[in-house]
PDB file of C-alpha atoms in Angstrom:
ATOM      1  CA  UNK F  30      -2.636 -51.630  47.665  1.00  0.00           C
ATOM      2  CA  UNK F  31      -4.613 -51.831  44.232  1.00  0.00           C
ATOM      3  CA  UNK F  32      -2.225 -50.649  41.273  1.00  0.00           C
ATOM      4  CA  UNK F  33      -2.700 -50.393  37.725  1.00  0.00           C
ATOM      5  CA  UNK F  34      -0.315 -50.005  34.728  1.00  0.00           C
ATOM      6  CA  UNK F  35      -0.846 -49.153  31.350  1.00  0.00           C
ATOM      7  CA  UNK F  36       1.393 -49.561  28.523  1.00  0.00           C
ATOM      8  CA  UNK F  37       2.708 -48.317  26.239  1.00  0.00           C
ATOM      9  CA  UNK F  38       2.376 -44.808  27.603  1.00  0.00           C
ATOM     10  CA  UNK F  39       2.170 -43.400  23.841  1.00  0.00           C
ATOM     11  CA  UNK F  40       1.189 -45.070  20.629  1.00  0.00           C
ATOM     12  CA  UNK F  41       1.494 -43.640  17.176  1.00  0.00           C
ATOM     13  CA  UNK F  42      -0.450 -45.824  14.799  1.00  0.00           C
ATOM     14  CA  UNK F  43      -1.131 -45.040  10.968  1.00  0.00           C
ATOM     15  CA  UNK F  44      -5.065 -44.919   9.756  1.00  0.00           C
ATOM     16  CA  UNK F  45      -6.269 -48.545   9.205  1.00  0.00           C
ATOM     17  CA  UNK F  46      -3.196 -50.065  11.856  1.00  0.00           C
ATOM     18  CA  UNK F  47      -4.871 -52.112  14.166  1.00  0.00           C
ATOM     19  CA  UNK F  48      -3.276 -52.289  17.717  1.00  0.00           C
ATOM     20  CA  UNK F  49      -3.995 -53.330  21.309  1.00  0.00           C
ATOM     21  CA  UNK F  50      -3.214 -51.478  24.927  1.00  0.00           C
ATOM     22  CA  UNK F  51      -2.521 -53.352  28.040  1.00  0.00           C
ATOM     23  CA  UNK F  52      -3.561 -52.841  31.365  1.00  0.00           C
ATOM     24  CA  UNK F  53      -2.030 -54.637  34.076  1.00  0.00           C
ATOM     25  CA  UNK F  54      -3.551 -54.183  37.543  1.00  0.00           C
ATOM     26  CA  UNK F  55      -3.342 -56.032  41.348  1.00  0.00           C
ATOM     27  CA  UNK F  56      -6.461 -55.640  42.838  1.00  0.00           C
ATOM     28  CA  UNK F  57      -7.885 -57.509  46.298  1.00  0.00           C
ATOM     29  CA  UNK F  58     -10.632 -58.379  44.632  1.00  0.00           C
ATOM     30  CA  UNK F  59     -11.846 -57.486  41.212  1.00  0.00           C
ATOM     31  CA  UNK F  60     -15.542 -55.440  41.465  1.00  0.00           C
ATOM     32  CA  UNK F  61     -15.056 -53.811  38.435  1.00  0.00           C
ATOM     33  CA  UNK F  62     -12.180 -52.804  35.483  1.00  0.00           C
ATOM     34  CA  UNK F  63     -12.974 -49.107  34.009  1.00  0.00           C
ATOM     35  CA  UNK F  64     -11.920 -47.771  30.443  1.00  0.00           C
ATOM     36  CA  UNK F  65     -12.624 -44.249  30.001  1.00  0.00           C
ATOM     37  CA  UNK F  66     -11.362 -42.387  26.895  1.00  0.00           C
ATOM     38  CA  UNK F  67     -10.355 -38.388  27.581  1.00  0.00           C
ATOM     39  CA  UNK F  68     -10.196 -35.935  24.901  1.00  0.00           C
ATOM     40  CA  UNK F  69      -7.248 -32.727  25.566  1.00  0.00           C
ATOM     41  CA  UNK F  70      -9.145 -30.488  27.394  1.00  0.00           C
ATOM     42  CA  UNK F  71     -12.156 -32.557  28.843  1.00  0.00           C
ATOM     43  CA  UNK F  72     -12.907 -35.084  31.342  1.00  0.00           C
ATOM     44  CA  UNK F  73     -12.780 -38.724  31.065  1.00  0.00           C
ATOM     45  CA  UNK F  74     -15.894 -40.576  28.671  1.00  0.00           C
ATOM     46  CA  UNK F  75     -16.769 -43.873  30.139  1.00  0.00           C
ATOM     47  CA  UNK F  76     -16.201 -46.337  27.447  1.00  0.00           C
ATOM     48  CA  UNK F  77     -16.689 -49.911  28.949  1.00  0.00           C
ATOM     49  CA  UNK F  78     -16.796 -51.857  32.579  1.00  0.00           C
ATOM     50  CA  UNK F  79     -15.566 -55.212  32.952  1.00  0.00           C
ATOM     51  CA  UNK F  80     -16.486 -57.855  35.681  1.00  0.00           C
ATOM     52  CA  UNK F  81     -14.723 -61.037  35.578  1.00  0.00           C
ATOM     53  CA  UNK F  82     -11.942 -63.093  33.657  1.00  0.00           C
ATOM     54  CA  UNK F  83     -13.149 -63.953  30.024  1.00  0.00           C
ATOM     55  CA  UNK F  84     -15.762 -61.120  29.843  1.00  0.00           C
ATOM     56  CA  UNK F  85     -15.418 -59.268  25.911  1.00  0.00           C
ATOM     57  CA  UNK F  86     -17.548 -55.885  25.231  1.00  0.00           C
ATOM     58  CA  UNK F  87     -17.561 -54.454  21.878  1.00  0.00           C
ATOM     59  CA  UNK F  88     -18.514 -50.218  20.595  1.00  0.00           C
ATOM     60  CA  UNK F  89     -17.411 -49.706  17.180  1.00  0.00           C
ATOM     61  CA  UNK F  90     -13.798 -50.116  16.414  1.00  0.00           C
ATOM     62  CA  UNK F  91     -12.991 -50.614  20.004  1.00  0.00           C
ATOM     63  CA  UNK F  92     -13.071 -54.241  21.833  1.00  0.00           C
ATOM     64  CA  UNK F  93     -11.791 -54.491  25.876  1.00  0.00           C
ATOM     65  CA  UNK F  94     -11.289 -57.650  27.271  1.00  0.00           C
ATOM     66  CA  UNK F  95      -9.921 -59.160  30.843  1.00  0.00           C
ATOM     67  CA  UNK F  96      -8.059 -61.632  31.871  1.00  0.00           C
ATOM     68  CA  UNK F  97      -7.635 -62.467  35.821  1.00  0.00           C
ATOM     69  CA  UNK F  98      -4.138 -59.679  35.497  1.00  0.00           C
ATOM     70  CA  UNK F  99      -5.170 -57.573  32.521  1.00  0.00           C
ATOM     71  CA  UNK F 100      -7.466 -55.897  30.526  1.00  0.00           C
ATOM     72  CA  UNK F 101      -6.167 -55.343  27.153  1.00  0.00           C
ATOM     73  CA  UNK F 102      -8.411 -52.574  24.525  1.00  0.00           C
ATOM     74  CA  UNK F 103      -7.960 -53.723  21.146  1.00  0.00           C
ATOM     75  CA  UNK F 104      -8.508 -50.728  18.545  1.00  0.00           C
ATOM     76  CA  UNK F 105      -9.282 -52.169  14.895  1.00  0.00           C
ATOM     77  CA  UNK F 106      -8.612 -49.977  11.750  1.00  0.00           C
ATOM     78  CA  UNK F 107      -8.335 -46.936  13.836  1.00  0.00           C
ATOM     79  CA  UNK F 108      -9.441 -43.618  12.190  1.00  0.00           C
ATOM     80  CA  UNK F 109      -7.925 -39.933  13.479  1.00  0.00           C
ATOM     81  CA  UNK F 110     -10.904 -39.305  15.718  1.00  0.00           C
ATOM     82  CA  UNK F 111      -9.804 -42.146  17.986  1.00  0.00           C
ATOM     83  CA  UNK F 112      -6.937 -40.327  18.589  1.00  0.00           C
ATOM     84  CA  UNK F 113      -6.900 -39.719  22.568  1.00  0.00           C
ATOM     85  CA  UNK F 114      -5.696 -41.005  25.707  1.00  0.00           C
ATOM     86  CA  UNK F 115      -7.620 -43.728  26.797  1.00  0.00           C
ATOM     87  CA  UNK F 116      -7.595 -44.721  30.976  1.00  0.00           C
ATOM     88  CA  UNK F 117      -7.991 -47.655  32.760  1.00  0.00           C
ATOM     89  CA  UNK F 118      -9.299 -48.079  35.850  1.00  0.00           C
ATOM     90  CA  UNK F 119     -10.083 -50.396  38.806  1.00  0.00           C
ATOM     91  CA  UNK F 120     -12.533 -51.006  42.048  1.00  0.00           C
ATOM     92  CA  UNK F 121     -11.811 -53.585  44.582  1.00  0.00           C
ATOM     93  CA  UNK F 122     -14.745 -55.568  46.355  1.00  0.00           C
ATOM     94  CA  UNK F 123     -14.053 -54.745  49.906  1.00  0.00           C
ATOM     95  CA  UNK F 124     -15.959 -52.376  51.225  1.00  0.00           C
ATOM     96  CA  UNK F 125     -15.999 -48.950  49.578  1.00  0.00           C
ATOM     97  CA  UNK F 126     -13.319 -48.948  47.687  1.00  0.00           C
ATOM     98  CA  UNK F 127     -12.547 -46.223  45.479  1.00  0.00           C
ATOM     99  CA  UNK F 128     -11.652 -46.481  41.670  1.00  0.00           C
ATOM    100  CA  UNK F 129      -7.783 -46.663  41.006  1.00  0.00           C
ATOM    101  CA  UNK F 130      -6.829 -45.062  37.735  1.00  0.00           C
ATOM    102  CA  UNK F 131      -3.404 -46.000  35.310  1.00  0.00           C
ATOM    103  CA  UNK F 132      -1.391 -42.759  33.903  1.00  0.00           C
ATOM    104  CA  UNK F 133      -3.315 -43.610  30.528  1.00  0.00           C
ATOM    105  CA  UNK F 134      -1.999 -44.255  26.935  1.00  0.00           C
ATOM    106  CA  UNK F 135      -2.179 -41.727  24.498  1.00  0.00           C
ATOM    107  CA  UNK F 136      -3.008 -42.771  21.190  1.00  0.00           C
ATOM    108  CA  UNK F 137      -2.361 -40.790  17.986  1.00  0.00           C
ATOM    109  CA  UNK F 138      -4.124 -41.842  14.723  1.00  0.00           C
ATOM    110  CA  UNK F 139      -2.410 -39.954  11.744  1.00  0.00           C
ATOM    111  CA  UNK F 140      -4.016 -40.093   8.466  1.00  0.00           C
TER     112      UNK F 140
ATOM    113  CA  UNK K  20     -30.178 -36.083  30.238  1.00  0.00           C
ATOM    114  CA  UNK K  21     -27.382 -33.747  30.954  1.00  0.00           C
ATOM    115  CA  UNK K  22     -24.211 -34.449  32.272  1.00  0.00           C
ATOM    116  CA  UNK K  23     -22.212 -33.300  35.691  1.00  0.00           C
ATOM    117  CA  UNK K  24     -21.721 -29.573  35.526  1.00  0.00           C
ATOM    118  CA  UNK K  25     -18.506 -27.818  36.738  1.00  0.00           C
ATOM    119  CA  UNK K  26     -17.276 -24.390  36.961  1.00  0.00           C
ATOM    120  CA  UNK K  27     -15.082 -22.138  36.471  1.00  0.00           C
ATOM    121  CA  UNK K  28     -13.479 -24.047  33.766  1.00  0.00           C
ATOM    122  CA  UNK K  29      -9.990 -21.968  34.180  1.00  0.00           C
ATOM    123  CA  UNK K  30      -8.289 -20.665  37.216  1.00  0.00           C
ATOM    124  CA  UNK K  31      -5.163 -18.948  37.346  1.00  0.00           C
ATOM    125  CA  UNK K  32      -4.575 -17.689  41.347  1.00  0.00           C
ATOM    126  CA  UNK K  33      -1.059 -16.762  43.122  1.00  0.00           C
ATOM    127  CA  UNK K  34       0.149 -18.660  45.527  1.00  0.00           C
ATOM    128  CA  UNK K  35      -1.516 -18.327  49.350  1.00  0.00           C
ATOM    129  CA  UNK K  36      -4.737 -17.502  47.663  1.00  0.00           C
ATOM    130  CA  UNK K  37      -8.021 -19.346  48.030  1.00  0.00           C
ATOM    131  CA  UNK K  38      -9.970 -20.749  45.036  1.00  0.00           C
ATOM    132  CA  UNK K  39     -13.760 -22.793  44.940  1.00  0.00           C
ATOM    133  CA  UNK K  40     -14.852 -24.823  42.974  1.00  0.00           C
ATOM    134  CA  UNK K  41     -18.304 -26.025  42.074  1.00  0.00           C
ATOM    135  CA  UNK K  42     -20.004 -29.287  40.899  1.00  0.00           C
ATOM    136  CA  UNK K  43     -23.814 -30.194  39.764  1.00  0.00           C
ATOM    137  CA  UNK K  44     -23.709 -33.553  39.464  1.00  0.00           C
ATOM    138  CA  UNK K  45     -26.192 -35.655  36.969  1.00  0.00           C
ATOM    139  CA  UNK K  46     -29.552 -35.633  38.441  1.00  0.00           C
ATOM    140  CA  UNK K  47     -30.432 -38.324  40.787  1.00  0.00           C
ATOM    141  CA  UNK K  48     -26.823 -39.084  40.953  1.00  0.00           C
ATOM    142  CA  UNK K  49     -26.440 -40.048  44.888  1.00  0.00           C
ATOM    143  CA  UNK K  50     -23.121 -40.552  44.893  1.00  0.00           C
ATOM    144  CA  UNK K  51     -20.399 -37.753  44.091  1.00  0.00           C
ATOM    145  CA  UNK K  52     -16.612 -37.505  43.841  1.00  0.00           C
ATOM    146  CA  UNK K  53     -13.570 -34.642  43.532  1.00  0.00           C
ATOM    147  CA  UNK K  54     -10.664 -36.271  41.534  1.00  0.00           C
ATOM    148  CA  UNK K  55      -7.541 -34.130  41.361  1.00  0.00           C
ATOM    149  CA  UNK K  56      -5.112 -34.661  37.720  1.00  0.00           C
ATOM    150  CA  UNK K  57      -2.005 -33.549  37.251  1.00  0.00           C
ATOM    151  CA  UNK K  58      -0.698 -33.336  33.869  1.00  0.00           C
ATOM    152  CA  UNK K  59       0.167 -36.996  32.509  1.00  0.00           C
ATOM    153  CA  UNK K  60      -1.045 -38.598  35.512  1.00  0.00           C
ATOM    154  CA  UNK K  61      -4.519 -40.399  36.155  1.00  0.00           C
ATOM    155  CA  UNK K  62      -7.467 -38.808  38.699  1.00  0.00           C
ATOM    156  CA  UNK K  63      -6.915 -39.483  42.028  1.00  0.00           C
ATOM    157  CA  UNK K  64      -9.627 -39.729  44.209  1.00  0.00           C
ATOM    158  CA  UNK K  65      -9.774 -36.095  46.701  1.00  0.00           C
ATOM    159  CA  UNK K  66     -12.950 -37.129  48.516  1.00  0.00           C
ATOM    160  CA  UNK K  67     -16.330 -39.107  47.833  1.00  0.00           C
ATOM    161  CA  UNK K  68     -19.905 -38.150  48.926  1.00  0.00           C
ATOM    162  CA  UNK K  69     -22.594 -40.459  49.440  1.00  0.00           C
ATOM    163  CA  UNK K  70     -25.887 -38.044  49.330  1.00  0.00           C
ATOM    164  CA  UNK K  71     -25.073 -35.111  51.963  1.00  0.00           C
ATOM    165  CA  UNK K  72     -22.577 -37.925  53.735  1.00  0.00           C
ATOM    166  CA  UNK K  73     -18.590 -37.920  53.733  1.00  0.00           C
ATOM    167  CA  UNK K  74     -17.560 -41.605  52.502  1.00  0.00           C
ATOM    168  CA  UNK K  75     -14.057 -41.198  52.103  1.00  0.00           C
ATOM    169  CA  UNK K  76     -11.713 -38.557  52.688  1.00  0.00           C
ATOM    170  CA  UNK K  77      -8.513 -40.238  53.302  1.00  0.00           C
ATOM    171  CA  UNK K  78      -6.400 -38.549  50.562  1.00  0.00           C
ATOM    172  CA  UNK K  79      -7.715 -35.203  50.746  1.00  0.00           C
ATOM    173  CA  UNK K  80      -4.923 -32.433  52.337  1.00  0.00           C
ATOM    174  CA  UNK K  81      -7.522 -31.294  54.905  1.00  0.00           C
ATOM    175  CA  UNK K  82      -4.898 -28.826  56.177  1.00  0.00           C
ATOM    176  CA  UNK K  83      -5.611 -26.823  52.892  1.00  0.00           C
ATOM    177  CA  UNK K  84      -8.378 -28.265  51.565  1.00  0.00           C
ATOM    178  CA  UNK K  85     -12.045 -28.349  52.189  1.00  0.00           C
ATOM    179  CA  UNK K  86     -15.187 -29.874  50.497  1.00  0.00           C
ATOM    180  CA  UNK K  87     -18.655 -29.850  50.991  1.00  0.00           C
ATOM    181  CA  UNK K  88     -22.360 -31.309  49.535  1.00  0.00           C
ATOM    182  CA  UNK K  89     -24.752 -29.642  52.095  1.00  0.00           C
ATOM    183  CA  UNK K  90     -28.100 -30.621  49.992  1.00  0.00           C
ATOM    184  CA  UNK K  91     -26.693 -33.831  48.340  1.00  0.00           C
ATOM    185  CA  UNK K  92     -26.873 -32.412  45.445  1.00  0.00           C
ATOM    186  CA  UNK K  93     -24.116 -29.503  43.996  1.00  0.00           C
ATOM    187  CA  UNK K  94     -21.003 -29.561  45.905  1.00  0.00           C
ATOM    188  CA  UNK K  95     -17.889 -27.268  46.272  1.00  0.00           C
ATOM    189  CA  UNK K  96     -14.131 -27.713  46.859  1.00  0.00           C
ATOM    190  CA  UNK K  97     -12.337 -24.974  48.240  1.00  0.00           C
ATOM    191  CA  UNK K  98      -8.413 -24.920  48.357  1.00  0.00           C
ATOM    192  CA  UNK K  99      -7.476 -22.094  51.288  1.00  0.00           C
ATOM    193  CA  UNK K 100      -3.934 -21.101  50.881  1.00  0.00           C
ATOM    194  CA  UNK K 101      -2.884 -22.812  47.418  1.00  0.00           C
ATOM    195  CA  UNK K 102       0.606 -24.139  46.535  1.00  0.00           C
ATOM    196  CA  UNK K 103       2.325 -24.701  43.797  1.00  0.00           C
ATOM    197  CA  UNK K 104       2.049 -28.301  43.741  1.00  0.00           C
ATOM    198  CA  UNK K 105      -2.024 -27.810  43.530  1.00  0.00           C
ATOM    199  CA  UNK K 106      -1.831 -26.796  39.523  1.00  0.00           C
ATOM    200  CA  UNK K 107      -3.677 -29.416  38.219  1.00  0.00           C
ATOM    201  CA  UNK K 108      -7.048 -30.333  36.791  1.00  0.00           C
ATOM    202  CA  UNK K 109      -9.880 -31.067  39.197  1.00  0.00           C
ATOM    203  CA  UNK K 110     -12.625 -33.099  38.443  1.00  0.00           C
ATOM    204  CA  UNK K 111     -15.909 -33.982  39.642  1.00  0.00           C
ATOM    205  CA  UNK K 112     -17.750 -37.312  39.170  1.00  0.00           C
ATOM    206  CA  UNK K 113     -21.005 -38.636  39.556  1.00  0.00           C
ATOM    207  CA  UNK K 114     -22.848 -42.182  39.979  1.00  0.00           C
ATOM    208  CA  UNK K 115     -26.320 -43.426  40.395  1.00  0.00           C
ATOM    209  CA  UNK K 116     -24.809 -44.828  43.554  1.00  0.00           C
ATOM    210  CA  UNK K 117     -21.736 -46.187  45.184  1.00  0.00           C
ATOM    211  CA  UNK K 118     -19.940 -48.393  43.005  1.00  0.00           C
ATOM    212  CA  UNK K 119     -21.449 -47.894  39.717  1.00  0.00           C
ATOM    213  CA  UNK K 120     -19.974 -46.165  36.927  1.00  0.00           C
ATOM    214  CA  UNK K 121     -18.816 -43.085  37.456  1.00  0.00           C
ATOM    215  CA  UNK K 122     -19.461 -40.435  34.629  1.00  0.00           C
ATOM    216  CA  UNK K 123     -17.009 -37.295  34.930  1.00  0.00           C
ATOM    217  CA  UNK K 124     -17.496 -33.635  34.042  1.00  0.00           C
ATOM    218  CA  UNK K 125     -15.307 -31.161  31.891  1.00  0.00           C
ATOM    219  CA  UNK K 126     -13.011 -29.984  34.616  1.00  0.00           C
ATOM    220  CA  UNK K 127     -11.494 -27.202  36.027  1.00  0.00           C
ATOM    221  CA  UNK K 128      -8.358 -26.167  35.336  1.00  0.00           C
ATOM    222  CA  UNK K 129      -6.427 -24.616  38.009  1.00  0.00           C
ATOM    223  CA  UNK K 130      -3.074 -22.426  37.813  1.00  0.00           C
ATOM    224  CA  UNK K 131      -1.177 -21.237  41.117  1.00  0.00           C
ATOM    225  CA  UNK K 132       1.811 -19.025  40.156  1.00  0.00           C
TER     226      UNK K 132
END
């Protein structure tokens, strides 16, 4: 069964404080690794998809990256509009498989 | 281009009563998907559409719950009696086609007291 953690479930960081999140997952076979970022109130923004070990993307302050267990989102010099929480997900490569999302880490950016 | 459409955006029902829910997906969007939330969880998958097509259903309660994408294109979930246990944000998502990325809409969020 695919699974996916995220830690740490809450992160408090001053402005400026660069950090990372982890996502762990077990997956037979890796189609594709998900972060979506989701606002109180709304539905998840799709931020980034990841394919295979070594593979970096980049959008402003945020960088996710994947190893062959993890996917780690690194946040640099966060500002209080990044505060959210931000959810990983995964797809397996057999068949149809549907995406399997973490509980999410919820990121606070205070000023 | 505009993004999937849902509505209501609140619901607040008693228990035992029914509730619907609706979903325009992005256009040309073949695929289509009902996630259900619950408060500090992740979406889990309710049921996927592929065009008109049911692709997978396996964790939808089909003793209470019901779905349906008759023109594969807008699609409605229907809950018929609620519990307790169904408070939770539902959410529709939509994809070009089966395994690409999914985009999601606002939400509803449902009550049952």
């Amino acid at each position: 069964e695919d699974q996916v953690t995220q830690s740490p479930e809450a992160l408090r960081l001053q402005e400026g404080e660069s950090s990372s999140l982890n996502c762990s997952y077990t997956v037979s076979g890796l189609r594709g690794l998900f972060w979506y970022r989701q606002d109180p109130g709304k539905g998840p923004e799709f931020l980034f998809t990841l394919y295979s070990a070594g593979e970096e993307k980049e959008k402003e302050r945020l960088k996710a990256t994947l190893t062959k267990k993890e996917s780690f989102l690194h946040i640099t010099a966060p500002k209080p509009e990044d505060s959210a929480t931000y959810l990983c997900a995964v797809q397996g490569s057999s068949g149809n498989t549907p995406l399997v999302f973490g509980k999410g880490t919820r990121l606070s950016v205070i000023a | 281009e505009a993004g999937v459409a849902q509505s209501p955006r609140y619901k607040i029902i008693e228990k035992r009563q029914s509730v619907a829910f609706w979903c325009n997906p992005i256009s040309g969007h073949a695929t289509l998907y009902w996630y259900q939330q619950i408060l500090g969880q992740g979406p889990k998958l309710l049921i996927q559409f592929q065009n008109n097509g049911v692709v997978d259903d396996s964790q939808l309660p089909k003793d209470r719950f019901s779905a349906e994408r008759l023109k594969g294109v807008d699609s409605t979930l229907k809950i018929q009696p609620a519990k307790l246990e169904d408070s939770a944000v539902y959410l529709c998502a939509s994809s070009l086609w089966a395994g690409e990325t999914q985009y999601f809409g606002p939400g509803t969020r449902l009550l049952v007291l």
